[in-house]
mmCIF file of C-alpha atoms in Angstrom:
data_model
loop_
_atom_site.group_PDB
_atom_site.id
_atom_site.type_symbol
_atom_site.label_atom_id
_atom_site.label_comp_id
_atom_site.label_asym_id
_atom_site.label_seq_id
_atom_site.Cartn_x
_atom_site.Cartn_y
_atom_site.Cartn_z
ATOM 1 C CA GLN A 1 2.748 16.379 4.552
ATOM 2 C CA VAL A 2 4.290 13.025 5.312
ATOM 3 C CA GLN A 3 7.276 11.155 3.953
ATOM 4 C CA LEU A 4 7.055 7.506 2.951
ATOM 5 C CA VAL A 5 9.813 4.979 2.283
ATOM 6 C CA GLU A 6 9.028 1.483 1.022
ATOM 7 C CA SER A 7 11.193 -1.595 1.317
ATOM 8 C CA GLY A 8 10.966 -5.366 1.059
ATOM 9 C CA GLY A 9 10.552 -5.920 -2.651
ATOM 10 C CA GLY A 10 12.445 -8.572 -4.522
ATOM 11 C CA LEU A 11 12.323 -11.567 -6.827
ATOM 12 C CA VAL A 12 10.187 -14.540 -5.882
ATOM 13 C CA GLN A 13 8.801 -17.583 -7.644
ATOM 14 C CA ALA A 14 5.100 -17.964 -8.275
ATOM 15 C CA GLY A 15 3.403 -19.157 -5.125
ATOM 16 C CA GLY A 16 5.980 -17.498 -2.922
ATOM 17 C CA SER A 17 5.674 -14.725 -0.368
ATOM 18 C CA LEU A 18 7.033 -11.264 0.313
ATOM 19 C CA ARG A 19 6.449 -8.655 2.975
ATOM 20 C CA LEU A 20 6.640 -4.991 2.107
ATOM 21 C CA SER A 21 7.124 -2.236 4.647
ATOM 22 C CA CYS A 22 6.480 1.489 4.541
ATOM 23 C CA VAL A 23 8.080 3.795 7.072
ATOM 24 C CA VAL A 24 6.043 6.930 7.691
ATOM 25 C CA SER A 25 7.428 10.198 9.016
ATOM 26 C CA GLY A 26 6.353 13.826 9.194
ATOM 27 C CA ARG A 27 2.859 14.998 10.047
ATOM 28 C CA THR A 28 1.540 11.596 11.014
ATOM 29 C CA LEU A 29 -1.220 13.048 13.193
ATOM 30 C CA SER A 30 -2.990 14.213 10.050
ATOM 31 C CA ILE A 31 -3.085 10.775 8.395
ATOM 32 C CA ASN A 32 -6.519 9.352 7.763
ATOM 33 C CA THR A 33 -5.769 6.448 5.428
ATOM 34 C CA MET A 34 -2.721 4.526 4.253
ATOM 35 C CA GLY A 35 -2.773 2.644 0.992
ATOM 36 C CA TRP A 36 -0.739 0.416 -1.266
ATOM 37 C CA PHE A 37 -0.820 0.800 -5.034
ATOM 38 C CA ARG A 38 1.136 -0.944 -7.757
ATOM 39 C CA GLN A 39 2.159 -0.184 -11.309
ATOM 40 C CA ALA A 40 3.450 -2.534 -13.969
ATOM 41 C CA PRO A 41 5.469 -1.172 -16.922
ATOM 42 C CA GLY A 42 3.206 0.485 -19.473
ATOM 43 C CA LYS A 43 0.148 0.123 -17.275
ATOM 44 C CA ASP A 44 -1.832 2.393 -15.002
ATOM 45 C CA ARG A 45 -1.193 2.509 -11.324
ATOM 46 C CA GLU A 46 -3.824 0.419 -9.561
ATOM 47 C CA PHE A 47 -5.165 0.158 -6.065
ATOM 48 C CA VAL A 48 -4.068 -2.808 -3.967
ATOM 49 C CA ALA A 49 -5.132 -2.244 -0.367
ATOM 50 C CA ARG A 50 -5.799 0.409 2.247
ATOM 51 C CA VAL A 51 -6.056 0.660 6.012
ATOM 52 C CA ARG A 52 -7.613 3.375 8.137
ATOM 53 C CA TRP A 53 -4.849 4.818 10.270
ATOM 54 C CA ARG A 54 -6.848 5.065 13.473
ATOM 55 C CA GLY A 55 -9.669 2.557 13.169
ATOM 56 C CA GLY A 56 -7.677 -0.094 11.331
ATOM 57 C CA SER A 57 -10.408 -1.151 8.931
ATOM 58 C CA LYS A 58 -9.054 -2.745 5.765
ATOM 59 C CA GLU A 59 -10.085 -3.016 2.142
ATOM 60 C CA TYR A 60 -8.520 -4.855 -0.775
ATOM 61 C CA ALA A 61 -8.679 -5.002 -4.513
ATOM 62 C CA ASP A 62 -10.460 -8.101 -5.748
ATOM 63 C CA SER A 63 -7.290 -9.243 -7.485
ATOM 64 C CA VAL A 64 -5.407 -9.605 -4.185
ATOM 65 C CA LYS A 65 -8.192 -10.380 -1.731
ATOM 66 C CA GLY A 66 -7.363 -13.439 0.315
ATOM 67 C CA ARG A 67 -3.681 -13.301 -0.634
ATOM 68 C CA PHE A 68 -2.476 -9.913 0.634
ATOM 69 C CA THR A 69 -2.788 -8.500 4.131
ATOM 70 C CA ILE A 70 -2.275 -4.851 5.012
ATOM 71 C CA SER A 71 -1.450 -3.794 8.550
ATOM 72 C CA ARG A 72 -0.263 -0.732 10.409
ATOM 73 C CA ASP A 73 1.627 0.052 13.584
ATOM 74 C CA ASN A 74 0.717 3.556 14.693
ATOM 75 C CA TYR A 75 3.378 3.637 17.392
ATOM 76 C CA GLU A 76 6.184 2.682 15.021
ATOM 77 C CA ASN A 77 4.595 4.602 12.143
ATOM 78 C CA THR A 78 4.848 1.736 9.720
ATOM 79 C CA VAL A 79 2.488 0.096 7.258
ATOM 80 C CA ASN A 80 3.080 -3.404 5.966
ATOM 81 C CA LEU A 81 1.794 -5.476 3.091
ATOM 82 C CA GLU A 82 2.171 -9.213 3.497
ATOM 83 C CA MET A 83 1.806 -10.999 0.186
ATOM 84 C CA VAL A 84 1.367 -14.739 -0.209
ATOM 85 C CA SER A 85 0.509 -16.997 -3.140
ATOM 86 C CA LEU A 86 2.145 -14.520 -5.467
ATOM 87 C CA LYS A 87 1.377 -14.683 -9.162
ATOM 88 C CA PRO A 88 3.347 -13.395 -12.165
ATOM 89 C CA GLU A 89 0.644 -10.782 -12.686
ATOM 90 C CA ASP A 90 1.550 -9.339 -9.290
ATOM 91 C CA THR A 91 4.827 -8.134 -10.786
ATOM 92 C CA ALA A 92 4.951 -4.359 -10.413
ATOM 93 C CA ILE A 93 6.443 -1.487 -8.523
ATOM 94 C CA TYR A 94 4.561 -1.198 -5.260
ATOM 95 C CA TYR A 95 3.931 2.239 -3.786
ATOM 96 C CA CYS A 96 2.917 3.284 -0.328
ATOM 97 C CA ALA A 97 0.498 6.210 -0.169
ATOM 98 C CA ALA A 98 -0.965 8.412 2.543
ATOM 99 C CA ARG A 99 -4.050 10.552 2.742
ATOM 100 C CA ASP A 100 -2.812 13.176 5.183
ATOM 101 C CA ARG A 101 -6.119 14.892 5.744
ATOM 102 C CA LEU A 102 -8.473 14.393 8.637
ATOM 103 C CA SER A 103 -11.371 13.437 6.398
ATOM 104 C CA GLY A 104 -11.565 10.041 4.793
ATOM 105 C CA PRO A 105 -11.414 9.475 1.045
ATOM 106 C CA SER A 106 -14.596 9.388 -0.981
ATOM 107 C CA ASP A 107 -13.121 6.536 -3.028
ATOM 108 C CA TYR A 108 -10.035 4.931 -1.543
ATOM 109 C CA THR A 109 -9.183 3.189 -4.828
ATOM 110 C CA LEU A 110 -8.278 6.457 -6.557
ATOM 111 C CA GLU A 111 -4.756 7.862 -6.663
ATOM 112 C CA SER A 112 -6.181 11.358 -6.406
ATOM 113 C CA GLU A 113 -7.488 10.651 -2.918
ATOM 114 C CA TYR A 114 -3.951 10.341 -1.552
ATOM 115 C CA ASP A 115 -1.522 13.149 -0.844
ATOM 116 C CA SER A 116 1.908 11.608 -0.276
ATOM 117 C CA TRP A 117 3.723 8.790 -2.054
ATOM 118 C CA GLY A 118 6.853 6.767 -1.587
ATOM 119 C CA GLN A 119 9.366 6.024 -4.323
ATOM 120 C CA GLY A 120 8.242 2.430 -4.713
ATOM 121 C CA THR A 121 9.753 -1.007 -4.308
ATOM 122 C CA GLN A 122 9.995 -3.575 -7.094
ATOM 123 C CA VAL A 123 8.234 -6.922 -6.803
ATOM 124 C CA THR A 124 8.987 -9.497 -9.482
ATOM 125 C CA VAL A 125 7.236 -12.858 -9.564
ATOM 126 C CA SER A 126 8.708 -15.451 -11.899
ATOM 127 C CA GLU A 127 6.921 -18.360 -13.529
#
């Protein structure tokens, strides 16, 4: 398994920017995919973005495409999520997730495809 710790959340006005970071430790050699999910109060956790650990290919939810950028640094074992043009509907707790299996996920948008999760970092976007 791997351990994940998120940071970088905070309060920002609509249209502003934040950069989230996820520090990865443990069995990093087994990681296939890293993802970001978010969850607003009373709502389901939803997929935001993912990056393949080795190949670096990226995918995004339609709601954040063009505004968020996911990246990874395999040497430093970190995954970042740069967020620009933030909207109030982006307000949520953001979670870093890892699929620590050699095979890739069948559907990278599903929580069940990931094995390890961080504790989350709060992002609040004001009007």
